[in-house]
Amino acid sequence: QVQLVESGGGLVQPGGSLRLSCAASGPIERTSAMAWFRQSPGKERAFVAAIRWIGGRTGYADSAKGRFTISKDNAKKMVYLEMSSLKPEDTAVYYCASGPYIRTNADDYGSWGQGTQVAVSS
């Protein structure tokens, strides 16, 4: 089982930036894609962005395009989410996930981290 640990969340003002990190360990060679999801109170977990370990192909939710950038460091087994121009509606718990393909459905990912809270407020 792949283990994932997120970090980097916090409180940021609207318009600000934040970088989330996800440290992966275990048999990551069995997983091809890494993704970020987010969940706000009362809402379902929503896809944000994903990246493939090999080749680096990425995918983004419409809400993330132009503001968020997903990246990876294969040697360190790290995945990052750079978030800029943050809005109050970006407030959520952000989760890192691993799976065999880039998919937008949370059910397609088998391993999850514990989440990191992001709050955007003045």
XYZ file of N, CA, C and O in Angstrom:
488
model
N 0.839 -1.189 0.000
C 0.000 0.000 0.000
C 0.880 1.247 0.000
O 1.811 1.349 0.778
N 0.568 2.163 -0.890
C 1.289 3.429 -0.945
C 0.834 4.310 0.214
O -0.353 4.399 0.514
N 1.791 4.942 0.870
C 1.470 5.882 1.943
C 1.716 7.303 1.446
O 2.728 7.570 0.784
N 0.797 8.186 1.779
C 0.869 9.571 1.326
C 0.700 10.505 2.511
O -0.187 10.293 3.344
N 1.545 11.525 2.566
C 1.449 12.502 3.652
C 1.489 13.901 3.052
O 2.478 14.276 2.406
N 0.430 14.668 3.287
C 0.355 16.035 2.776
C 0.875 17.024 3.808
O 0.834 16.765 5.021
N 1.335 18.156 3.323
C 1.752 19.245 4.195
C 1.646 20.547 3.420
O 1.484 20.542 2.195
N 1.756 21.663 4.152
C 1.781 22.957 3.493
C 0.510 23.769 3.577
O 0.471 24.915 3.106
N -0.532 23.203 4.146
C -1.774 23.962 4.264
C -1.644 25.086 5.268
O -0.667 25.184 6.011
N -2.654 25.955 5.293
C -2.646 27.049 6.244
C -3.661 28.102 5.879
O -4.511 27.901 5.006
N -3.548 29.244 6.554
C -4.433 30.376 6.315
C -3.740 31.375 5.404
O -2.589 31.750 5.648
N -4.436 31.803 4.364
C -3.865 32.748 3.413
C -4.954 33.751 3.022
O -6.142 33.405 2.999
N -4.547 34.952 2.722
C -5.500 35.984 2.317
C -5.922 35.786 0.862
O -5.155 35.216 0.065
N -7.086 36.261 0.503
C -7.507 36.199 -0.906
C -6.469 36.856 -1.798
O -5.913 37.918 -1.472
N -6.181 36.197 -2.912
C -5.157 36.675 -3.826
C -3.774 36.135 -3.524
O -2.846 36.315 -4.322
N -3.634 35.471 -2.393
C -2.341 34.953 -1.992
C -2.001 33.621 -2.633
O -2.761 33.094 -3.464
N -0.848 33.088 -2.249
C -0.347 31.835 -2.814
C 0.007 30.860 -1.713
O 0.290 31.256 -0.575
N 0.033 29.596 -2.075
C 0.374 28.537 -1.128
C 0.894 27.349 -1.922
O 0.435 27.110 -3.057
N 1.829 26.612 -1.351
C 2.303 25.399 -2.004
C 2.066 24.201 -1.092
O 2.559 24.173 0.044
N 1.345 23.251 -1.611
C 1.107 22.010 -0.892
C 2.103 20.959 -1.360
O 2.486 20.942 -2.532
N 2.489 20.089 -0.436
C 3.410 19.004 -0.757
C 2.787 17.671 -0.372
O 2.031 17.588 0.600
N 3.141 16.651 -1.132
C 2.684 15.290 -0.841
C 3.896 14.367 -0.926
O 4.521 14.266 -1.980
N 4.219 13.737 0.183
C 5.328 12.791 0.232
C 4.778 11.382 0.077
O 3.899 10.963 0.841
N 5.316 10.658 -0.890
C 4.863 9.293 -1.156
C 5.919 8.292 -0.710
O 7.112 8.535 -0.834
N 5.461 7.178 -0.177
C 6.364 6.104 0.202
C 5.671 4.778 -0.054
O 4.468 4.727 -0.296
N 6.449 3.706 -0.002
C 5.898 2.399 -0.293
C 6.055 2.078 -1.773
O 6.853 2.686 -2.477
N 5.268 1.120 -2.266
C 5.429 0.632 -3.644
C 4.838 1.582 -4.686
O 3.885 1.240 -5.392
N 5.403 2.784 -4.817
C 4.838 3.751 -5.755
C 5.023 3.311 -7.198
O 4.385 3.864 -8.087
N 5.898 2.318 -7.431
C 6.068 1.845 -8.808
C 4.805 1.167 -9.297
O 4.618 0.967 -10.498
N 3.905 0.847 -8.374
C 2.636 0.228 -8.749
C 1.577 1.265 -9.096
O 0.460 0.918 -9.488
N 1.929 2.530 -8.935
C 0.961 3.583 -9.209
C 1.526 4.486 -10.285
O 2.721 4.751 -10.328
N 0.693 4.954 -11.185
C 1.166 5.770 -12.289
C 0.798 7.244 -12.167
O 1.487 8.087 -12.702
N -0.286 7.517 -11.468
C -0.781 8.884 -11.394
C -0.939 9.346 -9.961
O -1.306 8.569 -9.084
N -0.647 10.611 -9.773
C -0.853 11.250 -8.484
C -1.819 12.412 -8.687
O -1.746 13.104 -9.705
N -2.669 12.625 -7.727
C -3.693 13.661 -7.886
C -3.903 14.429 -6.599
O -3.573 13.957 -5.510
N -4.459 15.606 -6.761
C -4.946 16.405 -5.642
C -6.460 16.526 -5.769
O -6.975 16.831 -6.847
N -7.129 16.297 -4.662
C -8.560 16.522 -4.534
C -8.775 17.498 -3.382
O -7.886 17.709 -2.568
N -9.966 18.032 -3.315
C -10.304 18.882 -2.188
C -11.756 18.640 -1.776
O -12.579 18.240 -2.590
N -12.003 18.905 -0.497
C -13.345 18.698 0.022
C -13.697 19.801 1.009
O -12.972 20.023 1.977
N -14.823 20.460 0.738
C -15.349 21.485 1.631
C -16.482 20.878 2.437
O -17.094 19.896 2.010
N -16.799 21.455 3.590
C -17.895 20.920 4.417
C -19.192 20.822 3.625
O -19.598 21.777 2.952
N -19.814 19.663 3.698
C -21.087 19.460 3.028
C -20.995 19.178 1.549
O -22.018 19.024 0.877
N -19.772 19.108 1.029
C -19.601 18.866 -0.405
C -18.819 17.578 -0.627
O -18.110 17.103 0.245
N -18.968 17.035 -1.837
C -18.217 15.843 -2.188
C -16.758 16.200 -2.485
O -16.437 17.345 -2.807
N -15.918 15.175 -2.375
C -14.507 15.367 -2.705
C -14.391 15.647 -4.199
O -14.919 14.900 -5.017
N -13.687 16.727 -4.557
C -13.618 17.176 -5.941
C -12.188 17.137 -6.476
O -11.242 17.511 -5.779
N -12.068 16.729 -7.711
C -10.770 16.670 -8.392
C -10.216 18.076 -8.587
O -10.949 19.003 -8.940
N -8.911 18.207 -8.381
C -8.230 19.488 -8.593
C -7.220 19.369 -9.729
O -7.257 20.139 -10.690
N -6.289 18.420 -9.604
C -5.238 18.265 -10.608
C -4.609 16.892 -10.456
O -4.705 16.267 -9.394
N -3.951 16.428 -11.521
C -3.275 15.139 -11.481
C -2.063 15.176 -12.387
O -1.983 15.987 -13.324
N -1.120 14.262 -12.121
C 0.106 14.195 -12.907
C 0.575 12.757 -12.956
O 0.387 12.001 -12.000
N 1.192 12.359 -14.050
C 1.758 11.031 -14.168
C 3.232 11.059 -13.744
O 3.965 11.994 -14.056
N 3.654 10.018 -13.007
C 5.052 9.934 -12.601
C 5.969 9.889 -13.822
O 7.015 10.525 -13.842
N 5.587 9.115 -14.822
C 6.406 8.974 -16.022
C 5.817 9.840 -17.132
O 4.648 9.740 -17.464
N 6.631 10.724 -17.645
C 6.173 11.586 -18.728
C 5.643 12.925 -18.273
O 5.766 13.920 -18.968
N 5.038 12.953 -17.068
C 4.595 14.216 -16.508
C 3.316 14.785 -17.080
O 3.022 15.970 -16.878
N 2.537 13.962 -17.791
C 1.270 14.499 -18.315
C 0.391 14.946 -17.167
O 0.333 14.283 -16.122
N -0.277 16.071 -17.348
C -1.093 16.642 -16.285
C -2.544 16.818 -16.714
O -2.859 16.818 -17.900
N -3.398 16.969 -15.710
C -4.802 17.267 -15.946
C -5.285 18.188 -14.845
O -4.834 18.079 -13.696
N -6.177 19.095 -15.186
C -6.660 20.075 -14.220
C -8.178 20.206 -14.281
O -8.780 20.106 -15.357
N -8.757 20.485 -13.128
C -10.160 20.881 -13.102
C -10.260 22.301 -13.652
O -9.299 23.071 -13.577
N -11.411 22.646 -14.187
C -11.587 23.998 -14.727
C -11.311 25.061 -13.671
O -10.761 26.122 -13.967
N -11.668 24.775 -12.433
C -11.479 25.741 -11.351
C -10.009 25.976 -11.032
O -9.659 26.981 -10.395
N -9.147 25.050 -11.463
C -7.718 25.146 -11.154
C -6.891 25.684 -12.315
O -5.775 26.177 -12.106
N -7.419 25.591 -13.516
C -6.646 26.008 -14.693
C -6.260 27.477 -14.612
O -7.083 28.343 -14.317
N -4.990 27.738 -14.858
C -4.489 29.110 -14.847
C -4.091 29.628 -13.479
O -3.424 30.664 -13.376
N -4.493 28.924 -12.433
C -4.147 29.374 -11.072
C -3.313 28.355 -10.308
O -2.490 28.737 -9.474
N -3.529 27.080 -10.563
C -2.821 26.021 -9.844
C -1.874 25.295 -10.801
O -2.180 25.137 -11.989
N -0.765 24.832 -10.256
C 0.180 24.047 -11.043
C 0.599 22.828 -10.239
O 1.071 22.963 -9.101
N 0.439 21.649 -10.828
C 0.888 20.422 -10.192
C 2.250 20.050 -10.759
O 2.499 20.221 -11.958
N 3.139 19.585 -9.887
C 4.471 19.178 -10.328
C 4.937 18.002 -9.476
O 4.283 17.649 -8.492
N 6.075 17.427 -9.843
C 6.568 16.249 -9.137
C 8.071 16.245 -9.104
O 8.736 16.911 -9.900
N 8.596 15.479 -8.189
C 10.023 15.213 -8.112
C 10.151 13.708 -7.926
O 9.953 13.208 -6.814
N 10.432 13.012 -9.007
C 10.472 11.548 -8.948
C 11.528 11.042 -7.970
O 11.290 10.082 -7.241
N 12.673 11.679 -7.939
C 13.763 11.219 -7.078
C 13.373 11.310 -5.602
O 13.729 10.452 -4.800
N 12.636 12.366 -5.265
C 12.221 12.560 -3.868
C 10.856 11.935 -3.588
O 10.410 11.942 -2.443
N 10.203 11.435 -4.612
C 8.860 10.875 -4.471
C 7.913 11.922 -3.872
O 7.164 11.647 -2.932
N 7.972 13.106 -4.428
C 7.162 14.218 -3.943
C 6.288 14.752 -5.076
O 6.692 14.791 -6.239
N 5.094 15.171 -4.708
C 4.190 15.834 -5.634
C 3.783 17.156 -4.984
O 3.564 17.206 -3.767
N 3.682 18.187 -5.787
C 3.394 19.519 -5.269
C 2.174 20.119 -5.954
O 1.856 19.784 -7.105
N 1.530 21.030 -5.255
C 0.446 21.808 -5.850
C 0.704 23.269 -5.501
O 0.575 23.662 -4.341
N 1.114 24.019 -6.515
C 1.319 25.450 -6.353
C -0.004 26.144 -6.642
O -0.555 25.995 -7.730
N -0.486 26.900 -5.667
C -1.767 27.573 -5.805
C -1.554 29.077 -5.710
O -0.896 29.555 -4.786
N -2.088 29.805 -6.655
C -1.971 31.257 -6.648
C -3.342 31.880 -6.900
O -4.286 31.185 -7.268
N -3.425 33.186 -6.713
C -4.692 33.912 -6.867
C -5.809 33.196 -6.118
O -6.916 33.005 -6.644
N -5.515 32.819 -4.904
C -6.472 32.036 -4.124
C -7.721 32.839 -3.788
O -7.663 34.065 -3.563
N -8.839 32.133 -3.763
C -10.141 32.728 -3.500
C -10.759 32.063 -2.265
O -10.408 30.922 -1.943
N -11.683 32.730 -1.613
C -12.343 32.099 -0.452
C -12.972 30.747 -0.799
O -12.984 29.838 0.041
N -13.440 30.600 -2.017
C -14.058 29.326 -2.409
C -13.042 28.204 -2.584
O -13.416 27.045 -2.798
N -11.757 28.510 -2.514
C -10.721 27.464 -2.537
C -10.531 26.854 -1.152
O -9.780 25.880 -1.005
N -11.172 27.401 -0.157
C -11.069 26.862 1.194
C -11.595 25.433 1.238
O -12.720 25.160 0.813
N -10.762 24.526 1.717
C -11.116 23.109 1.741
C -9.988 22.326 2.394
O -8.901 22.856 2.627
N -10.268 21.067 2.658
C -9.203 20.126 2.998
C -8.705 19.544 1.677
O -9.505 19.066 0.866
N -7.408 19.614 1.469
C -6.806 19.134 0.235
C -6.149 17.780 0.490
O -5.370 17.623 1.443
N -6.477 16.830 -0.376
C -5.985 15.464 -0.233
C -5.117 15.086 -1.423
O -5.416 15.435 -2.567
N -4.094 14.316 -1.143
C -3.244 13.719 -2.154
C -3.713 12.279 -2.360
O -4.077 11.593 -1.386
N -3.686 11.817 -3.601
C -4.147 10.467 -3.898
C -3.288 9.844 -4.980
O -2.704 10.558 -5.802
N -3.222 8.508 -4.994
C -2.479 7.809 -6.036
C -3.370 6.770 -6.698
O -4.252 6.184 -6.057
N -3.118 6.549 -7.992
C -3.914 5.587 -8.730
C -3.239 5.218 -10.030
O -2.174 5.746 -10.352
N -3.857 4.314 -10.804
C -3.216 3.838 -12.029
C -3.352 4.773 -13.223
O -2.596 4.662 -14.189
N -4.324 5.672 -13.178
C -4.558 6.554 -14.317
C -4.928 7.956 -13.840
O -5.304 8.141 -12.683
N -4.823 8.920 -14.723
C -5.343 10.250 -14.427
C -6.843 10.195 -14.625
O -7.327 10.026 -15.742
N -7.568 10.313 -13.529
C -9.013 10.293 -13.554
C -9.526 11.404 -12.654
O -8.848 11.857 -11.753
N -10.753 11.834 -12.893
C -11.334 12.895 -12.079
C -12.248 12.352 -10.988
O -12.713 13.118 -10.141
N -12.505 11.049 -11.008
C -13.373 10.426 -10.022
C -12.542 9.911 -8.858
O -11.601 9.137 -9.055
N -12.895 10.311 -7.657
C -12.135 9.900 -6.476
C -12.118 8.393 -6.298
O -11.146 7.831 -5.762
N -13.149 7.714 -6.759
C -13.216 6.258 -6.604
C -12.131 5.532 -7.398
O -11.869 4.349 -7.157
N -11.511 6.218 -8.358
C -10.470 5.590 -9.176
C -9.094 5.630 -8.526
O -8.128 5.153 -9.104
N -9.002 6.222 -7.347
C -7.724 6.327 -6.646
C -7.748 5.440 -5.405
O -8.688 5.497 -4.620
N -6.684 4.657 -5.247
C -6.694 3.652 -4.194
C -6.052 4.066 -2.887
O -6.363 3.498 -1.833
N -5.149 5.018 -2.931
C -4.462 5.446 -1.712
C -4.662 6.936 -1.504
O -4.621 7.709 -2.458
N -4.814 7.297 -0.232
C -5.098 8.689 0.119
C -4.274 9.118 1.325
O -3.971 8.306 2.205
N -3.947 10.393 1.352
C -3.326 10.966 2.525
C -4.387 11.418 3.519
O -5.585 11.257 3.286
N -3.947 12.009 4.607
C -4.869 12.409 5.660
C -5.465 13.789 5.406
O -6.429 14.186 6.062
N -4.907 14.527 4.458
C -5.427 15.842 4.112
C -4.721 16.973 4.835
O -4.142 16.793 5.914
N -4.750 18.144 4.214
C -4.198 19.343 4.815
C -5.189 20.485 4.576
O -5.705 20.651 3.477
N -5.452 21.261 5.618
C -6.472 22.294 5.544
C -5.923 23.562 4.901
O -4.851 24.049 5.288
N -6.675 24.087 3.948
C -6.363 25.379 3.340
C -7.546 26.304 3.618
O -8.688 25.961 3.322
N -7.268 27.452 4.187
C -8.302 28.439 4.470
C -7.913 29.751 3.809
O -6.799 30.254 4.031
N -8.816 30.282 3.000
C -8.571 31.544 2.308
C -9.548 32.569 2.863
O -10.757 32.489 2.633
N -9.005 33.511 3.604
C -9.861 34.480 4.280
C -9.071 35.717 4.636
O -7.869 35.646 4.893
N -9.763 36.852 4.643
C -9.122 38.091 5.061
C -9.354 38.333 6.550
O -8.869 39.317 7.095
